[in-house]
Tab-separated table of C-alpha atoms in Angstrom:
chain	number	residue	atom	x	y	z
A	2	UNK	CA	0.000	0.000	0.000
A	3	UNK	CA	1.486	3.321	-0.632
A	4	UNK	CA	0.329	4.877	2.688
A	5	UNK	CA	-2.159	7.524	3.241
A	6	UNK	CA	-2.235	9.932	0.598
A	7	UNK	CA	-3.068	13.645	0.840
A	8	UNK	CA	-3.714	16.887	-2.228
A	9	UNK	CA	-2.499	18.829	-2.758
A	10	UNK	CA	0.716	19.031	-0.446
A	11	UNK	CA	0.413	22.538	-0.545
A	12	UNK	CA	-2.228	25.042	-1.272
A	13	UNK	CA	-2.196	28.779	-1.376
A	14	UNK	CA	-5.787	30.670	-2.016
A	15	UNK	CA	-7.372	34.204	-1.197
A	16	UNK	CA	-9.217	35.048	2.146
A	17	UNK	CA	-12.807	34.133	1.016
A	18	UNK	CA	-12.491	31.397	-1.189
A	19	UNK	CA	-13.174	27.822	-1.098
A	20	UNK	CA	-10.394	25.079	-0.035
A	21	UNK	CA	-11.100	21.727	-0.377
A	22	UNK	CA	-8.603	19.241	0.985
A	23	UNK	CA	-8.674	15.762	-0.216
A	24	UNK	CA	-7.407	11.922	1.915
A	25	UNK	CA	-7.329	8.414	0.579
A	26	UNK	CA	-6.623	6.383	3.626
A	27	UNK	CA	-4.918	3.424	4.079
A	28	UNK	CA	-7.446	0.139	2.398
A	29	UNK	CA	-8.826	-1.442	5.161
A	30	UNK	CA	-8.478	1.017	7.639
A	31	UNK	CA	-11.308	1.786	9.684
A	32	UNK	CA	-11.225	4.729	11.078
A	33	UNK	CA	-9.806	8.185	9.712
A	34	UNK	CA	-8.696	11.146	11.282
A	35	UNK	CA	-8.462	14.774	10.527
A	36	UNK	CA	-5.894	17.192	12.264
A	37	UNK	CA	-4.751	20.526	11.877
A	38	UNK	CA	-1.249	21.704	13.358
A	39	UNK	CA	0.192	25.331	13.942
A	40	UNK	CA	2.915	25.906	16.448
A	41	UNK	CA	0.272	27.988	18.659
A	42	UNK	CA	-2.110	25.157	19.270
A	43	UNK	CA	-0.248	21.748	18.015
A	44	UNK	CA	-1.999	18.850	16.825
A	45	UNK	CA	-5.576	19.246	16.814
A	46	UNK	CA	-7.821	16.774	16.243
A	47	UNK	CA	-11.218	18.375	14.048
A	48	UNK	CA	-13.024	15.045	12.663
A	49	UNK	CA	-12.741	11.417	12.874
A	50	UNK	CA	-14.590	8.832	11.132
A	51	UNK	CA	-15.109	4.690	11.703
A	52	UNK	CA	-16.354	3.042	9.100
A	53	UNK	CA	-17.188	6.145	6.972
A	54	UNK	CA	-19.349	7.581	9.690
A	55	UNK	CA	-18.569	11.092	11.879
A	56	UNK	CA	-18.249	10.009	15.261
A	57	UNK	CA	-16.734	12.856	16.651
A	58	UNK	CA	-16.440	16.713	15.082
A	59	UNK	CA	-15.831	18.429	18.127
A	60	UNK	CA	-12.843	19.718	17.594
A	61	UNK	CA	-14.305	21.459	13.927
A	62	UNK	CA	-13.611	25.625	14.726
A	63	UNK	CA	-16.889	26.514	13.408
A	64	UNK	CA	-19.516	26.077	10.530
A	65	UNK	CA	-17.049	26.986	7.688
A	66	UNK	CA	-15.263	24.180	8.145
A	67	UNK	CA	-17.093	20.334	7.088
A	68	UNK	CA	-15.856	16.880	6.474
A	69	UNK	CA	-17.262	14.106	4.439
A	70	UNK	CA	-16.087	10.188	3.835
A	71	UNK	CA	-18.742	9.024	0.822
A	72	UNK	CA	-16.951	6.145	0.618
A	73	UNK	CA	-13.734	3.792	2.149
A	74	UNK	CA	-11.319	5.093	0.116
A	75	UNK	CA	-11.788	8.915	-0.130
A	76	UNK	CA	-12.937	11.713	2.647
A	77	UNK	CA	-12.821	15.540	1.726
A	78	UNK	CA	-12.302	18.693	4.419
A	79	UNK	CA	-13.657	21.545	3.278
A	80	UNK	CA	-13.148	25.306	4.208
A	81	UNK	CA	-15.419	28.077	2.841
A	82	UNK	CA	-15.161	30.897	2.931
A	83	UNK	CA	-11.378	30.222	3.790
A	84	UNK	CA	-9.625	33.026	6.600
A	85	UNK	CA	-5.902	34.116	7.059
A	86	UNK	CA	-6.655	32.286	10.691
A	87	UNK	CA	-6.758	28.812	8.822
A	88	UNK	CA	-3.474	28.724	7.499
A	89	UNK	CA	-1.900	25.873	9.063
A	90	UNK	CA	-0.698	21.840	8.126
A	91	UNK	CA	-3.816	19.513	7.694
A	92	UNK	CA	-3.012	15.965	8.408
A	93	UNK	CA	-5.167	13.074	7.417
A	94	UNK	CA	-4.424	9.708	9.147
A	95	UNK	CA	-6.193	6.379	9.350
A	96	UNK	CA	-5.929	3.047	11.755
A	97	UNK	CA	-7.142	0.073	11.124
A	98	UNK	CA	-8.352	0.111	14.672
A	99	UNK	CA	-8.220	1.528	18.092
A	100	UNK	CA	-5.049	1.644	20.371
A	101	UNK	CA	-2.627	0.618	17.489
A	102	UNK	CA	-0.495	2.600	15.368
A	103	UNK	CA	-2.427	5.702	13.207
A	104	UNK	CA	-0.670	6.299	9.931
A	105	UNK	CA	-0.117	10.062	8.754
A	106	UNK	CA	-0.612	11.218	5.177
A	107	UNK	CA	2.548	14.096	3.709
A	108	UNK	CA	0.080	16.833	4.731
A	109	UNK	CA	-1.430	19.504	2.904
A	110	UNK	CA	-0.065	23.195	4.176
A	111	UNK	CA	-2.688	25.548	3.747
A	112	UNK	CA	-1.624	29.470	2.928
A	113	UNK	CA	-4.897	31.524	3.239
A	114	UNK	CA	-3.743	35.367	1.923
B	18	UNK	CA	-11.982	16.011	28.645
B	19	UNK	CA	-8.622	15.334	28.218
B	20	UNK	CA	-5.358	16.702	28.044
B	21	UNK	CA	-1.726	16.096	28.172
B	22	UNK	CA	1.450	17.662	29.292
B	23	UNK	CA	5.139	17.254	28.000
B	24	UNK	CA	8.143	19.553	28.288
B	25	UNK	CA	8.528	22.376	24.918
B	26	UNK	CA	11.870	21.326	24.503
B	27	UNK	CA	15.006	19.587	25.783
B	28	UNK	CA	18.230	19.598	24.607
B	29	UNK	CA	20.739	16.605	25.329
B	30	UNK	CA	24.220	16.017	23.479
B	31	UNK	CA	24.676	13.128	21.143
B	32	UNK	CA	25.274	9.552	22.845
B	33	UNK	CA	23.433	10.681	25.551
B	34	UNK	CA	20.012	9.631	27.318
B	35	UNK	CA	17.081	11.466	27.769
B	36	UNK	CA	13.687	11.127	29.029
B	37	UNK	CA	10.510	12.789	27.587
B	38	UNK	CA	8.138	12.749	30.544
B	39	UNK	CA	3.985	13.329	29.775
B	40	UNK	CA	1.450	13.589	32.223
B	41	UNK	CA	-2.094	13.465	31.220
B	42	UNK	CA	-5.951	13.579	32.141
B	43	UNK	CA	-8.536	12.358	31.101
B	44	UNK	CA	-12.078	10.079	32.191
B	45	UNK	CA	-10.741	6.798	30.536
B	46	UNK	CA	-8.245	5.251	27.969
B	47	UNK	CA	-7.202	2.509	25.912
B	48	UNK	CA	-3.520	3.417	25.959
B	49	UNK	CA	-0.390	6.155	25.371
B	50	UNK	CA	1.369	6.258	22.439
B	51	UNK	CA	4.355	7.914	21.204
B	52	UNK	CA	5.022	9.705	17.895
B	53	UNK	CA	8.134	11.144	16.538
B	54	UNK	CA	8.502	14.199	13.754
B	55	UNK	CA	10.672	15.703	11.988
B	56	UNK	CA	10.576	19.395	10.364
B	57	UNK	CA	8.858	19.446	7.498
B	58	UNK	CA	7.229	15.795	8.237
B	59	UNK	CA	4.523	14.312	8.938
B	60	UNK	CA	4.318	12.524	12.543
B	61	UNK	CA	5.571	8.442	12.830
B	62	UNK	CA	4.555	5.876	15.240
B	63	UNK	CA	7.373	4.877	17.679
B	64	UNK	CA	5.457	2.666	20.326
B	65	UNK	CA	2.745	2.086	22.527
B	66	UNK	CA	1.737	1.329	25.726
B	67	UNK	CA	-1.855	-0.453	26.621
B	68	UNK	CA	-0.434	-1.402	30.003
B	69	UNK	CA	1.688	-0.421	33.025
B	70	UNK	CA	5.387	-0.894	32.686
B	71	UNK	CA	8.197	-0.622	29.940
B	72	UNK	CA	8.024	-1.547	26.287
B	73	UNK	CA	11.119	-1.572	24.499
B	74	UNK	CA	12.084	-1.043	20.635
B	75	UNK	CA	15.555	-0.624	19.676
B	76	UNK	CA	17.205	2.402	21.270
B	77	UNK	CA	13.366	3.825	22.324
B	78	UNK	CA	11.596	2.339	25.292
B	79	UNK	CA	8.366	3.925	26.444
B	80	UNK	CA	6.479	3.912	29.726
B	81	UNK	CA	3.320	4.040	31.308
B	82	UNK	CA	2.154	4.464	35.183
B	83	UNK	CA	-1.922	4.592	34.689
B	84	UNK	CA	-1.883	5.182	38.683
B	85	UNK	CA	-0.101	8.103	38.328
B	86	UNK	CA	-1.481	9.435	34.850
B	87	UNK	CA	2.411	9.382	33.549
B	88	UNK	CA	4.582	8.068	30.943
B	89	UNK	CA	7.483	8.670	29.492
B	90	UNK	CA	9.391	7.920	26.548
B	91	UNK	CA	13.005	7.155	27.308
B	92	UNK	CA	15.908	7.087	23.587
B	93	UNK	CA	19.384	5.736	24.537
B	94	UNK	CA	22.672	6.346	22.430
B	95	UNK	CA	21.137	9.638	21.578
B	96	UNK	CA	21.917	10.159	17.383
B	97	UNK	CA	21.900	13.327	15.639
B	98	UNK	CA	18.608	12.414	13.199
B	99	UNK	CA	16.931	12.037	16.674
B	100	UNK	CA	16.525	15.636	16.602
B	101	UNK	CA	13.169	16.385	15.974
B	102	UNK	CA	9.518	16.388	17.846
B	103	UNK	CA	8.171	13.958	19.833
B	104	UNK	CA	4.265	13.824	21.005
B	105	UNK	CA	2.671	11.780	23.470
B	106	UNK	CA	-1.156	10.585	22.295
B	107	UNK	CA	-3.873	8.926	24.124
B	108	UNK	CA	-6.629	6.255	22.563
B	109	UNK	CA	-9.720	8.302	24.376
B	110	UNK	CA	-12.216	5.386	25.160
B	111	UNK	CA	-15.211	7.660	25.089
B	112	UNK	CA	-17.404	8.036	22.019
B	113	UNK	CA	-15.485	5.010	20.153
B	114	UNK	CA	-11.882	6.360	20.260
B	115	UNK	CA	-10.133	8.923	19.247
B	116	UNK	CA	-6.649	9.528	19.372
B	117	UNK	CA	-5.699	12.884	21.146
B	118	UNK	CA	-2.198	14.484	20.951
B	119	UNK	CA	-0.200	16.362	23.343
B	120	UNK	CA	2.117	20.012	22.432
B	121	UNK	CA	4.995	18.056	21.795
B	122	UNK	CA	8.326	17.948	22.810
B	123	UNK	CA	11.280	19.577	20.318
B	124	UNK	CA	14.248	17.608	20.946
B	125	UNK	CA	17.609	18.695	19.970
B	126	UNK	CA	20.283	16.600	20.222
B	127	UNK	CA	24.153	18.706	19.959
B	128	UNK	CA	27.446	17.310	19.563
C-alpha cells in the first residue's frame, strides 16, 4: 500500500475562497482522522470517522469548516469561505483500529492570503 | 476532557540519554502512544503502551504508570537524526476512540 495519501501538499488561495482538501486512507483502515497543526495550538484533532461515519467533530472551529467520507477510500475537508486564521498543516491519518499505530498522510499546508 | 502535558523542549548532546516525561488527564483510555517528527514531516509511530510498565524497541523504550497518569518515553545512544519532535497521544475510550495528541516535545540533540 502506498500509505495515506493527501492533495495537494500545498495550497495557497485568497481570504474568502473555497479550499477543499482531499485523503485516501490506508485500504482497510477503519477509522480516519483529521488534524490541523500550527505551532500555537499543536496537533488538533477536528473530525474522525469509523467506518465512513462522523463520530466525533468536536474539535471542527466553526460552521465553515465540514468533512465528508462518501466512501472507504476517499474523505474531503472543506473550508469556505477560507480566513488568514486557517493557514496551518492539515493531516489526514487512518488506523485500522483503536489503540494501534495511526498512519499520517505528507500533509497539505494551507496558505490563506 | 482530556489533556496532556510534555516539556517544549530539551536539549541533550549526542550519545546521551534522555527522558521525555507526559502527564495526562482524562475520564478513561485505551492506551499512550508515542510519535516522533521531523521538520517538514509528517508525525511516525514509535510505540505504545496499553499497560503499566516498559516496552522496548531498539534504542526507544516507552512507559506508562496509569496510577499516576504518567509516561514517558526514554531514547538511549542519543543520534543526531533524533533531533526532531516527539508527542505523546492517548486512545480516548469515550465516544469510540479517538486519538488525542499532546504540544509536543522539540528535541535537539548537539554534539
Amino acid at each position: 500500500d502506498a500509505g495515506v495519501i493527501q492533495s495537494p501538499r500545498h495550497e495557497v488561495t485568497e481570504m474568502g475562497q473555497e479550499v477543499t482538501l482531499r485523503c485516501k486512507p490506508i485500504s482497510g483502515h477503519d477509522y480516519l482522522f483529521w488534524y490541523r497543526q500550527t505551532m500555537m495550538r499543536g496537533l488538533e484533532l477536528l473530525i474522525y470517522f469509523n467506518n465512513n461515519v462522523p463520530i466525533d467533530d468536536s474539535g471542527m472551529p466553526e460552521d465553515r469548516f465540514s468533512a465528508k467520507m462518501p466512501n472507504a477510500s476517499f474523505s474531503t475537508l472543506k473550508i469556505q469561505p477560507s480566513e488568514p486564521r486557517d493557514s496551518a498543516v492539515y493531516f489526514c491519518a487512518s488506523s485500522s483500529r483503536i489503540d494501534t499505530e495511526a498512519f499520517f498522510g505528507q500533509g497539505t499546508r494551507l496558505t490563506v492570503v | 476532557g482530556q489533556s496532556l502535558e510534555q516539556p517544549s523542549e530539551v536539549t541533550a548532546v549526542e550519545g546521551a540519554i534522555v527522558q521525555i516525561n507526559c502527564t495526562y488527564q482524562t475520564s478513561g483510555f485505551y492506551g499512550l502512544s508515542w510519535y516522533q517528527q521531523h521538520d517538514g514531516g509528517a508525525p511516525t509511530f514509535l510505540s505504545y503502551n496499553a499497560l503499566d510498565g516498559l516496552e522496548e524497541t531498539g534504542r526507544f523504550s516507552s512507559f506508562l504508570s496509569r496510577s499516576d497518569s504518567y509516561g514517558y518515553l526514554l531514547l538511549q545512544e542519543l543520534q543526531m537524526k533524533d533531533s526532531a519532535s516527539y508527542f505523546c497521544a492517548l486512545w480516548n475510550n469515550n465516544q469510540g476512540g479517538k486519538l488525542i495528541f499532546g504540544q509536543g516535545t522539540e528535541l535537539s540533540v548537539k554534539p
